[in-house]
Amino acid sequence: GIVYNVAVVTGDIRGAGTNSKIHVILHGSKGLKNSGKIFLEGGEFERARTDLFNVEIAALLSPLSRVTIGHDNCGVSSGWFCEKVVVYCPFTGIEQTFPCGKWLDEDEGDGLIERELYEMVSLRQRRLKKSPWSLWIWTSDIKNAGTDATIFFQIYGDKGKSDEMKLDNNSDNFETGQTDKFMIELPDLGTFYKLRIWHEKRNPFAGWHLNKVTLLKTLTKEKYLFNCGRWLDINEDDNEIVRELPAEGSLVTEVMPVIKYRVTVCTGTVSGSGTDANVFVCLIGDQGDTGDRVLYNCINTVNKFEKGNADEFFIEAVTLKQVRRVRIGHDGKGGSSGWYLAKVIVREEGQPESEAVEFPCYRWLDKNEDDGQIVRELVPAGESPMLKNVSYHISVKTGDIPGASSDSKVFIKLYGEKADSSKETLLVSDNDLGNYFERGRVDEFTLDTMDIGKINRILIGHDNVGLRSGWFLASVQITVPVQGRQYMFPCNRWLDKDEADGRVEVEVYPSEIVPIEKLINYEVSVVTGDVRAAGTNAKVFMQIYGETGKTELIILENRSNNFERGATDIFKREAADVGNIYKIRIGHDGKGIGDGWFLESVTLKRLAMKTKESDKKKKKKKKSDEEEEEETKVEEVMDVYTFVAHRWLAKDEGDKELVVELVPDGESALEGKYQRECVCVCGYSSCMKDDNHTVVLCRTIYGPSAIPLPRACSVAYTGVWLISSGEEEDKNTYEVHVLTGNVWGAGTDANVFLSIYGVGRGDTGERQLKRSNNLNKFEKGQVDVFTIKAIDLGELKKLRIRHDNSGASPSWFLERVEIVDLKESTTYYFPCQRWLAVEEDDGQIVRELVPVDEAFVKKDSENDGQSLATLGLEQKAKSTTYTVKVKTGDKKNAGTDANVFITLYGSKDDTGIVSLKASKINKNKFERGKVDEFTVESVDIGDLKKIKIGHDNKGNSTGWFLEWVEIDAPSLGQCLKFPCGRWLDKSEDDGAIERTIFPAKLQTREYIPFVPYEITVYTSDIFGAGTDADVFIVLYGSDGICTQQKSLCLNKREQRMYFERNSVNQFIVEV
């Protein structure tokens, strides 16, 4: 017959439960066939509970047209309030929901005790199709063969593998000489090739002697046999309690051999390397895997996994063919569970040592070190697991209802199109909130595993252990940047033995899959120099520049103590694919004690797709072009870039800079430019030639930064030229002249920052303008000169200048910036003539400026006003003005006093961090339920892709509930909505105070782009001619089309300033 899973939900209202006998009738698709009356035996039908029944019917009725449900009206409290009935048929994979929401009670409502329920089609779900199978397990007829342990099994076929399945041993199953029969449901796995069967009891009396297992598909009578005839016992045979059995029978063309794999686990020699935790390993090959095997019986050592050990184990499994990956981890139990794993070596027993495959790790498996992971997937030597593995970022939201929190251990399993992940216990969270799975909070975890393809479902649950084990799960969100996808899994249900249907694990299907920005993996290795006080505790960051753009700022930190003297720190980071890399910027924030850092070098690795011409092509030279094209093959290669720094990044060393730009080593050292170098040794100059025989490690140094070599140096002749890395040719020095305006109050005490942008050669990153030729910087009418060293930017296209609004009088009127390119001896002029002030102009404290012809800047007495006006109009046409509206949610304590900032990311560039200081609408910003409006100006960042918004967590009430952000760009003719609906609060949600938000496609508004106009208003010279009113303008075209009404003044202060008697005022407006 065909099994139907029927879930009956009793309502959550007073007196909803019943003692009556409930019956159900399932009606087929056209209502022709039905199941007949089925009595649901053994249900409780208590208030707010869900009762589950497996109903077997001879006919296939799914999808059902309707369900009849009723009761016999017997018993003391016979009235019943039925919420809904859910019917799932594994054979068709269809789950149908039939809402009721009514009393079945003679004394309530319409007095009916039987109702016809119809499906709510919008709730229908398609799940994995499963077929019914009969499973027979034959326990051997020898002394003590039986067991009281719970038995688990898993089946592998050529189309995939089943889940791990549990066979409860509550009635007397698995007794000596007995055959036990079970009904199970399996998805389509193709032809079976093996079965793994095991139990988890390691006590002396739990041993079991299994004779054989048979599987029969009930509908088609396909049959498989799995012979065993061995003990699963810690004191018998090879002391193992897991067996893999190859499939036999008429459907199997070839019975697979069972192979012993010798697995050598090498623990590192770092201090504290060893572990007392229980270690498990899983070998993954071209044909299946071994499942997680606890490494219990070591062949060669008594005390396992100690510092420097090489422990050997045997793992017996049906052949995996070629072993491709090794998954290894521990359970985190025991006093010193942290473990530094060097490598794992795998070979088939009986094969020569030379056939062994090495899987290097050289990382911690420790909650408090590195990335905090205690399970790692390793790939063979020569491949990089950091680059090959995909990171799945899992956000688990606990519901915001009473008693929702749980103390149990939560696990998750992902099912993808290519493969499944293993069942992973969520032990170490990325946003460490202290207590996990607390009411209303979001815990974030990272699962690093092979690419399983598009996720089609997840299994999530808990072990039901602990004081408060029950858990109300709201939702799971999985973000996979390498795939460019984000999955939403709504759950909104109890996982609790005493609530709803009593289940503690549940399978969830995605409600939506949202495309997000696609990123790639980078492996970053940073070497700190081996000199005195070389290490730093400051926050280290880097940025990568490539042919197609730049990455965001990448913070290099994890749970370990990084950047110690002489150490190499390795990080995996997901960032944008920038194509071929031509430079990096790396530095630190200069905070903390002993922040000075001696950086030796940086190595970057990434996987790139390259077209490879195969050998065939070279032979078939005379063939047509079309055939040639087919021979090119795309393959994945690892790009490796090395950047040598060998310098201090410290306030009190060298050039006192904290950030350095580096080009890849050997990048632009062109052949033919090699010169013979002379080095200074022991105070006298000597040419490198054949007669110097002592050894030295020397490095060529150029120009004024040359440092004398230590005294005890001598020279070795190697027959190789010493070559400059060519970095000198890439470097440039820019002289920056900052002219403060000559108006009252023009000077500033704030810290000023500058970024310079080149055409197609990236930017300098943000540099603080610290060391001026004047002691007191940025005073009224003053010119301050600064020097910026950077990798050559080519022709300059724009600059961004801002201040941090600190100090007693931060408001600043900037006249212009002039930049002299010392390499090319050219000067660029960037006029500004605007305030960078919260109380002045449009309230912005950041400006993006574009270069203009020198003629505009040099004062020409007759033509002064005209040229400046044209200039203003040109600059407005080159830049984009964004109106940013920010809605604070209407919740208790939703408002914030913290400083809010935003970054807009476009397809070409970003705006940098913009402080939202001056709201056009409200004096008191970001109050509960209010909308604030701000102006952001930027030059050519391309189409808006996403925004990052956050706050600095300073002030009295810092927590903030952000409803949405709306960004309107009139010159582009589009208005984008960025929905958020989350807290930015250390003590709410996931504890983040910064969020990246993508636009909602359906809420985007497009309209005809606006055009900038220059409007000059002449006020008459008669008594009382001026006004302080809000003057607005509407322009009419020849076809009677008119613009919207537009105010000429940005604020009340400007209304008081302009339109005075006999004045001429100029405005640039977009209409």
Short mmCIF file of C-alpha atoms in Angstrom, two decimals, residues 4-208:
data_model
loop_
_atom_site.label_atom_id
_atom_site.label_comp_id
_atom_site.label_asym_id
_atom_site.label_seq_id
_atom_site.Cartn_x
_atom_site.Cartn_y
_atom_site.Cartn_z
CA TYR A 4 0.16 8.95 3.92
CA ASN A 5 1.43 11.08 6.80
CA VAL A 6 -1.55 12.82 8.39
CA ALA A 7 -0.97 15.65 10.91
CA VAL A 8 -4.04 16.81 12.88
CA VAL A 9 -3.66 20.17 14.66
CA THR A 10 -5.92 21.00 17.63
CA GLY A 11 -6.59 24.72 18.17
CA ASP A 12 -5.02 26.84 20.91
CA ILE A 13 -8.23 27.99 22.64
CA ARG A 14 -9.86 27.05 25.93
CA GLY A 15 -11.49 23.60 25.92
CA ALA A 16 -10.21 22.79 22.42
CA GLY A 17 -9.16 19.20 23.25
CA THR A 18 -11.38 16.12 23.05
CA ASN A 19 -11.63 12.52 24.32
CA SER A 20 -13.80 11.43 21.38
CA LYS A 21 -12.68 8.99 18.70
CA ILE A 22 -11.53 10.96 15.63
CA HIS A 23 -11.96 9.61 12.09
CA VAL A 24 -10.82 10.87 8.71
CA ILE A 25 -11.73 10.16 5.05
CA LEU A 26 -9.26 11.09 2.28
CA HIS A 27 -10.83 11.86 -1.12
CA GLY A 28 -8.89 11.39 -4.40
CA SER A 29 -8.27 14.03 -7.04
CA LYS A 30 -11.65 13.91 -8.78
CA GLY A 31 -13.53 12.78 -5.68
CA LEU A 32 -14.16 9.36 -7.28
CA LYS A 33 -11.98 7.25 -4.99
CA ASN A 34 -11.66 7.59 -1.25
CA SER A 35 -9.91 5.90 1.62
CA GLY A 36 -13.04 4.94 3.52
CA LYS A 37 -13.40 5.87 7.20
CA ILE A 38 -10.06 5.63 9.01
CA PHE A 39 -10.03 5.86 12.81
CA LEU A 40 -6.99 7.76 14.11
CA GLU A 41 -5.94 5.55 17.03
CA GLY A 42 -3.50 6.59 19.74
CA GLY A 43 -3.85 10.37 19.31
CA GLU A 44 -4.15 12.76 22.27
CA PHE A 45 -5.99 15.68 20.56
CA GLU A 46 -5.01 18.05 23.37
CA ARG A 47 -5.10 21.86 23.12
CA ALA A 48 -2.35 23.33 20.83
CA ARG A 49 -0.90 19.89 20.09
CA THR A 50 -0.33 18.18 16.74
CA ASP A 51 -0.96 14.44 16.41
CA LEU A 52 0.88 12.49 13.71
CA PHE A 53 -0.46 9.34 12.04
CA ASN A 54 0.87 7.07 9.28
CA VAL A 55 -2.08 5.82 7.25
CA GLU A 56 -1.58 3.02 4.70
CA ILE A 57 -4.08 2.85 1.81
CA ALA A 58 -4.12 0.52 -1.19
CA ALA A 59 -4.90 3.28 -3.73
CA LEU A 60 -2.89 6.34 -4.81
CA LEU A 61 -5.15 9.32 -3.96
CA SER A 62 -2.60 12.17 -3.81
CA PRO A 63 -3.14 15.01 -4.61
CA LEU A 64 -6.35 14.93 -2.56
CA SER A 65 -9.43 16.95 -3.52
CA ARG A 66 -10.78 17.18 0.05
CA VAL A 67 -10.66 15.65 3.53
CA THR A 68 -13.59 14.69 5.75
CA ILE A 69 -12.92 14.80 9.51
CA GLY A 70 -15.24 14.09 12.41
CA HIS A 71 -15.67 12.34 15.76
CA ASP A 72 -18.13 9.97 17.50
CA ASN A 73 -19.16 12.56 20.14
CA CYS A 74 -18.46 10.12 23.00
CA GLY A 75 -16.60 10.81 26.21
CA VAL A 76 -16.78 13.51 28.88
CA SER A 77 -15.52 16.56 26.92
CA SER A 78 -16.46 15.47 23.41
CA GLY A 79 -16.45 18.92 21.73
CA TRP A 80 -13.29 19.58 19.68
CA PHE A 81 -11.76 22.63 18.01
CA CYS A 82 -9.83 21.51 14.92
CA GLU A 83 -7.28 24.02 13.58
CA LYS A 84 -6.19 22.19 10.39
CA VAL A 85 -5.20 18.87 8.82
CA VAL A 86 -1.95 18.46 6.87
CA VAL A 87 -1.52 15.42 4.58
CA TYR A 88 1.85 14.48 3.07
CA CYS A 89 2.24 11.64 0.57
CA PRO A 90 5.93 10.64 0.29
CA PHE A 91 5.28 8.76 -2.96
CA THR A 92 4.19 11.92 -4.86
CA GLY A 93 6.14 14.33 -2.63
CA ILE A 94 3.03 16.54 -2.22
CA GLU A 95 2.12 18.13 1.14
CA GLN A 96 -1.39 19.61 1.34
CA THR A 97 -2.89 21.82 4.05
CA PHE A 98 -6.64 21.72 4.81
CA PRO A 99 -7.60 24.56 7.19
CA CYS A 100 -10.61 24.11 9.49
CA GLY A 101 -10.52 26.66 12.36
CA LYS A 102 -13.97 25.59 13.63
CA TRP A 103 -15.61 23.64 16.46
CA LEU A 104 -16.80 20.08 15.92
CA ASP A 105 -19.21 20.30 18.85
CA GLU A 106 -22.99 19.98 19.18
CA ASP A 107 -23.03 22.92 21.61
CA GLU A 108 -20.81 25.34 19.63
CA GLY A 109 -21.30 27.22 16.35
CA ASP A 110 -23.36 25.29 13.79
CA GLY A 111 -23.42 22.09 15.89
CA LEU A 112 -21.67 19.88 13.29
CA ILE A 113 -19.37 17.07 14.47
CA GLU A 114 -18.12 16.19 10.97
CA ARG A 115 -16.74 18.64 8.40
CA GLU A 116 -15.54 18.67 4.79
CA LEU A 117 -12.19 20.48 4.53
CA TYR A 118 -10.78 21.94 1.31
CA GLU A 119 -7.13 22.61 0.53
CA MET A 120 -5.53 26.05 0.75
CA VAL A 121 -3.56 25.66 -2.49
CA SER A 122 -1.13 28.53 -1.74
CA LEU A 123 0.29 26.43 1.13
CA ARG A 124 0.93 23.35 -1.02
CA GLN A 125 4.55 22.18 -0.88
CA ARG A 126 6.49 19.88 -3.17
CA ARG A 127 8.93 17.75 -1.24
CA LEU A 128 11.31 14.97 -2.21
CA LYS A 129 9.50 11.91 -3.65
CA LYS A 130 10.04 8.74 -1.63
CA SER A 131 9.03 5.14 -2.27
CA PRO A 132 8.12 2.53 0.36
CA TRP A 133 10.64 -0.27 0.99
CA SER A 134 10.64 -3.30 3.27
CA LEU A 135 13.79 -3.77 5.33
CA TRP A 136 14.60 -7.17 6.90
CA ILE A 137 17.40 -7.49 9.42
CA TRP A 138 18.63 -10.99 10.34
CA THR A 139 20.48 -11.29 13.66
CA SER A 140 22.78 -14.36 13.75
CA ASP A 141 21.84 -17.48 15.71
CA ILE A 142 24.96 -17.64 17.90
CA LYS A 143 25.51 -17.04 21.63
CA ASN A 144 25.03 -13.37 22.75
CA ALA A 145 24.36 -12.23 19.16
CA GLY A 146 21.46 -9.92 20.15
CA THR A 147 21.73 -6.29 21.25
CA ASP A 148 19.65 -3.67 23.00
CA ALA A 149 21.42 -0.79 21.20
CA THR A 150 19.67 1.54 18.75
CA ILE A 151 20.69 0.63 15.20
CA PHE A 152 21.43 3.21 12.47
CA PHE A 153 21.89 2.65 8.76
CA GLN A 154 22.53 4.55 5.53
CA ILE A 155 22.19 3.38 1.91
CA TYR A 156 24.31 4.48 -1.07
CA GLY A 157 23.23 4.29 -4.72
CA ASP A 158 24.67 5.58 -7.96
CA LYS A 159 22.34 8.63 -7.78
CA GLY A 160 23.14 9.60 -4.19
CA LYS A 161 22.75 8.47 -0.61
CA SER A 162 19.89 8.26 1.87
CA ASP A 163 19.81 10.11 5.17
CA GLU A 164 21.13 8.36 8.26
CA MET A 165 18.12 6.38 9.49
CA LYS A 166 17.43 5.19 13.00
CA LEU A 167 15.76 1.88 13.93
CA ASP A 168 14.38 2.18 17.45
CA ASN A 169 15.07 -0.79 19.68
CA ASN A 170 12.16 -0.29 22.07
CA SER A 171 10.27 -3.56 21.53
CA ASP A 172 12.49 -6.63 21.58
CA ASN A 173 14.20 -6.18 18.23
CA PHE A 174 17.60 -7.59 17.21
CA GLU A 175 17.41 -10.66 19.48
CA THR A 176 19.51 -13.79 18.80
CA GLY A 177 18.35 -15.70 15.69
CA GLN A 178 15.50 -13.21 15.07
CA THR A 179 14.44 -11.46 11.84
CA ASP A 180 13.06 -7.93 12.25
CA LYS A 181 10.96 -6.23 9.56
CA PHE A 182 10.65 -2.46 9.11
CA MET A 183 8.84 -0.23 6.63
CA ILE A 184 11.02 2.64 5.41
CA GLU A 185 10.76 5.34 2.75
CA LEU A 186 13.69 6.07 0.42
CA PRO A 187 14.18 8.65 -2.35
CA ASP A 188 15.31 7.49 -5.81
CA LEU A 189 18.97 6.53 -5.25
CA GLY A 190 19.45 4.59 -8.49
CA THR A 191 21.09 1.16 -8.17
CA PHE A 192 22.31 0.51 -4.61
CA TYR A 193 26.00 -0.37 -4.13
CA LYS A 194 26.48 -0.38 -0.35
CA LEU A 195 24.86 -0.13 3.05
CA ARG A 196 26.50 1.13 6.23
CA ILE A 197 25.05 -0.12 9.51
CA TRP A 198 26.18 0.72 13.03
CA HIS A 199 25.29 1.34 16.66
CA GLU A 200 26.73 3.83 19.12
CA LYS A 201 27.05 1.80 22.33
CA ARG A 202 30.63 1.24 23.38
CA ASN A 203 29.83 -0.80 26.53
CA PRO A 204 30.84 -4.48 26.77
CA PHE A 205 27.31 -5.96 26.54
CA ALA A 206 26.02 -4.00 23.54
CA GLY A 207 27.78 -6.17 20.95
CA TRP A 208 25.71 -7.46 18.03
#
